[in-house]
């Protein structure tokens, strides 16, 4: 008996969970809506109800019906679907597509659903007619492209030359490319040599085709220097060009063609095939008028593992133009198997050559050489050519790096300081700064100080300061603390800040104290989680944001939520909301107060995810974003009231981390750069 | 050493040389970077993510790069990004203009998913290295096209699944790959539920937005603010909902842990919930079940604590952003990097990519990995739509015996856009 009762109960439950077709026509909108999300489970029985719902006055209901019809159509393609069901669904969709009482986007969507489910040749006629209907043409083309019916392709081919009043021939070419049959290729090949949009679309489509006619058509387009033709032909060769010898022949044809795209594509192809004449081809191309071609050839010559090549290249050096000699110098150095004395001779001559390109290349090569003499490079820091100065500075950094590694610290540091002072390029300066940091050169601190505010060097200087401070910890702890505090305030990179904070902690500065000293707001009250499945409550506070009473609960929906006191953790004053509210699609409020002496300020806010901010009841930030925490990402200029201020945050949680941090600092006076982050 | 070898003689000797093996096969069609040279970066898509701290803000703080160009179809966002770059970057609406710039060595693509493939492929063809946000693609076919382009043009390609550069995830995967939880039996990946939105009426296109270009290859529809910035991910024409949004992260970790990062599942089926009055299209709740080689069952769900749990015959390990737990706890006594099977190490996803741009090595989440992870997500969505169990041939990248399902592996594009 118990078993029977149990079975009856289970059956009732199952029946209760099954959607019922009649509910689609219920007069109660709630009942209809409850079913619409699952109506596809009912199969074709739901079609009449869904068709009616498409005309519902409520746009949400009509949209839900459309989505249900799309899912229903997809499921009708199941091999196990009842006999004839698929065709009946297609017929029903066809009727709806023809219903001009429905909005254009609705009919477009229905057309695509129809294209997916229709499997009858005569059913394609509906799509053909729609191609000439301005409201439906795009949807019809999509449907034809994806249709499994052979006639769809016939239609696309016909339209390639007779596109009709709405769509262009190029639209049909692109659609045919997605199908890739022999007939499609023949049609595309016939139009591929032109220079109009149709021809371009045809070439792009042909590149993916395995048909030999595609290759022939593309080569003709290369000969005519049509846009994209060389790349398309190379793609075709690689995928469908036959054996290696046949492909080689194809690439040689490309090499002999006009236009740099053809030569680049040929070079790539011959290299892929490890062609034995590639070296000769590359040397020829070192003199190519196009920089991209020269660069490609240079790269190949550097990478070539041919034992005798370096010697032959070296011998070729005097015969070439300065530009080519510069290229060759780099190649010889990069290959690494050149006779060192002979190379050095070329390099030293290059340093005083009249051509800047050769002087620059000589600097580059010398910088990489273990035998480099910094004294030869330093005069070039004052070269008339900016590029040469950059190259010399970069080379000096490399030399100094090696000197430091070999225990010639004084020479190395002197060289680096010279680069920091004189290098024109902040990128090179940054490298010198990093090396000074690694060497823990306390003598460089004064040199670094004026560089700390610039955008280019702020981060390298902060990181160098941390390193230098590490060297000072044992003998000058007070100075180390001061340097580390500067670095902490200066750095934007989280790793650098954390490194500074860690060192400071070991010097007795607690992270919480550091956070407070640095202006982070650390004492908060938080409220939540506030359900926000619609992701649309951000920036709307259900309480007055200018005078929050954290002793009183806040009514949200049917619940009274209590404020909870939390303290931020770590040196960056991060409040972790996830620990208390581990849910997605929610939000939380946070409130704190602070005293202000007057004047303008900047609120530096980081939050995961987006947040809204109110200061004394005025919303100063409303940032919808899905992002990770980055301290100080939002810089909000504000004017706090002299005395007590109320700051409220509303942080959204879309998934993953759920946290925030806020730092308050005085705004920099006009004309003075902002300090810290 | 002879110095009198003529050019003609040299060429002759070179041509007569024995077959020269080539160390590299990747082309060097892009600009050559000197060791000290900054990498010129173009950011395509400078909205909340691209223009915020995760990409633009971070790139601006890196001394080894120079952001030289930014691009967005929203002029307000372009201006904000140019301002953020303190005027050093040029602003563009058309990404192809940005790709034409010679000073752009590499691009970061942070556009809606339906743009990823076109932009990534065009960037590769233009000789730019690429960092493309996740999910890598909108369809399986797009992923294969991207991997082909990255390979053909020899580009360094990083997929923006930065959990691979988080040591906890690597540690968890190493524990699994080294058998610390025994034979893997099941894996659960919790992605969280997708949001819900009340209806929002269509609106006039804001003057600063090129809506037609925002839609690009997607079907033309009236402008609606709820379809556009950020919210695009809840519409199937532009994205795949939570299953691709977070699945790109966690399913990527599942496949990394199972050693299936270059293959994929054997079968997939699942159920989803589509509330009738949700303006968004994608499933709000879902349960997708995969089977992987070795009989491993993977459950990807919207419900539970966000993260990935690997369960084996001798224990389990849970990993999420900021947390790793194990049962028994002693499993965690084995630190990452101390086990025989060592996974590639990256501690910073951008830095890994930039390093590889100089060394021409493969980044930690190269195009093939990104494509395979996205594929698993797409298969889940196709299974939800079709409501039937599908069998996947990871080598052919086709379903077995289901041509109708195969047709969903691609998506037509609105002209003039095409793969």
Short mmCIF file of C-alpha atoms in Angstrom, two decimals, chain A residues 452-463 466 486-498 500 520 572 602 604 629-635 663 665 673-677, chain B residues 52-53 56-62 83-86:
data_model
loop_
_atom_site.label_atom_id
_atom_site.label_comp_id
_atom_site.label_asym_id
_atom_site.label_seq_id
_atom_site.Cartn_x
_atom_site.Cartn_y
_atom_site.Cartn_z
CA UNK A 452 59.56 58.95 -10.25
CA UNK A 453 56.69 61.18 -11.36
CA UNK A 454 56.94 60.55 -15.09
CA UNK A 455 54.61 58.02 -16.61
CA UNK A 456 57.34 56.12 -18.39
CA UNK A 457 59.63 55.59 -15.46
CA UNK A 458 57.26 55.57 -12.48
CA UNK A 459 56.96 51.79 -12.32
CA UNK A 460 60.63 50.93 -12.97
CA UNK A 461 61.73 53.51 -10.42
CA UNK A 462 59.29 52.16 -7.81
CA UNK A 463 60.54 48.62 -8.38
CA UNK A 466 62.16 48.44 -3.41
CA UNK A 486 57.78 56.16 -1.40
CA UNK A 487 57.78 53.06 -3.56
CA UNK A 488 54.48 51.83 -2.10
CA UNK A 489 52.75 55.12 -2.83
CA UNK A 490 54.32 55.49 -6.23
CA UNK A 491 53.76 52.02 -7.70
CA UNK A 492 50.66 51.04 -9.58
CA UNK A 493 51.78 47.51 -10.21
CA UNK A 494 50.29 45.36 -7.52
CA UNK A 495 53.38 43.16 -7.31
CA UNK A 496 55.60 46.14 -6.54
CA UNK A 497 53.22 47.46 -3.89
CA UNK A 498 52.99 44.08 -2.27
CA UNK A 500 57.17 47.12 -0.63
CA UNK A 520 43.16 53.89 2.48
CA UNK A 572 45.89 48.10 0.19
CA UNK A 602 40.74 62.32 -5.34
CA UNK A 604 40.93 56.15 -5.78
CA UNK A 629 40.19 44.43 -8.38
CA UNK A 630 42.80 46.95 -9.40
CA UNK A 631 43.58 49.41 -6.64
CA UNK A 632 43.09 52.98 -7.82
CA UNK A 633 41.58 52.02 -11.17
CA UNK A 634 38.92 54.72 -10.86
CA UNK A 635 40.24 58.17 -10.05
CA UNK A 663 42.02 55.45 -0.98
CA UNK A 665 44.25 61.67 -1.25
CA UNK A 673 51.77 66.33 -10.82
CA UNK A 674 49.64 64.09 -8.65
CA UNK A 675 51.54 62.16 -6.07
CA UNK A 676 51.20 58.48 -5.58
CA UNK A 677 48.44 56.53 -7.28
CA UNK B 52 39.84 49.41 -17.92
CA UNK B 53 42.48 48.19 -15.57
CA UNK B 56 44.67 49.25 -21.15
CA UNK B 57 45.45 50.31 -17.59
CA UNK B 58 47.86 47.46 -17.17
CA UNK B 59 49.51 47.88 -20.57
CA UNK B 60 50.11 51.54 -19.84
CA UNK B 61 52.03 50.56 -16.74
CA UNK B 62 54.37 48.15 -18.51
CA UNK B 83 42.86 60.47 -22.89
CA UNK B 84 43.97 57.62 -20.69
CA UNK B 85 46.99 57.18 -22.96
CA UNK B 86 47.72 60.87 -22.45
#
